[in-house]
Amino acid sequence: MVYLVAIALALTTADPLDTLVEVAATNCRNAGKRVDRVMLRKILNEEIKAGWPDKYRGAVLAAACHESGYNPLAKGDCRKERGKRVCKAVGLLQLWPWAKIDRRDPVASARLWTRQIARTVKKAKRKKCRRPWITAWNWVATGPNGWRCDRVPNHVRVLRRLQRLWRAKN
C-alpha cells in the first residue's frame, strides 16, 4: 500500500520541465521514432543556464525540432562544390562552420546557441527592438543578412505549439 502511495506521489510531483521534454519528444513532426529524452533535458538545462526568460522556455527544443528533428548527426544546407557534396550546417541546431565546437555534440551546440542569443539580446535592446529575445533569436538563426527588429524565426511557431500542449498537460 505504501508503495502505491509513493508512486502516486511521484506522479503528481513530476518536474514540469520533464513534462515539457516529453511533450517536445512526442510532438515534433520532424523527429524519428526514437528520441533521446535525456539529451533533450540536457539541452533544455543549457537554455536555463544561459538565462533565458521563462516566457520562452523550450526555445532550444523548438529550434532543434525544426532544424534537425532532434538528430545530432543531421546535415543540411548541402551543395555541390567541385564535384563533391558539401554540407555547411551540421548537428542538432544546424550550426555552420563559424561555430568552433564539435557541432555533432548536442550539449555543446545548445550551449553555444543559447549563449550566443543571450549575448545578442544586448544589441537588440540597444537598437530599441520591441521583443529583444525574439529579435536576437532571429539574428542568430538567420545570420547578418536581415538584421531588422520586426523579423521572427520560424522556430517560434514550433515553440508556441509546444508551449500550448505543455500548458494543457500541466
PDB file of C-alpha atoms in Angstrom, residues 3-13:
ATOM      1  CA  TYR A   3       4.449   1.574  -2.429  1.00  0.00           C
ATOM      2  CA  LEU A   4       1.324   2.646  -4.364  1.00  0.00           C
ATOM      3  CA  VAL A   5       1.133   5.904  -2.420  1.00  0.00           C
ATOM      4  CA  ALA A   6       4.792   6.610  -3.230  1.00  0.00           C
ATOM      5  CA  ILE A   7       4.156   6.009  -6.938  1.00  0.00           C
ATOM      6  CA  ALA A   8       1.076   8.250  -6.906  1.00  0.00           C
ATOM      7  CA  LEU A   9       3.029  10.983  -5.108  1.00  0.00           C
ATOM      8  CA  ALA A  10       5.886  10.704  -7.599  1.00  0.00           C
ATOM      9  CA  LEU A  11       3.467  11.055 -10.500  1.00  0.00           C
ATOM     10  CA  THR A  12       1.769  14.131  -9.039  1.00  0.00           C
ATOM     11  CA  THR A  13       5.020  15.939  -8.203  1.00  0.00           C
TER      12      THR A  13
END
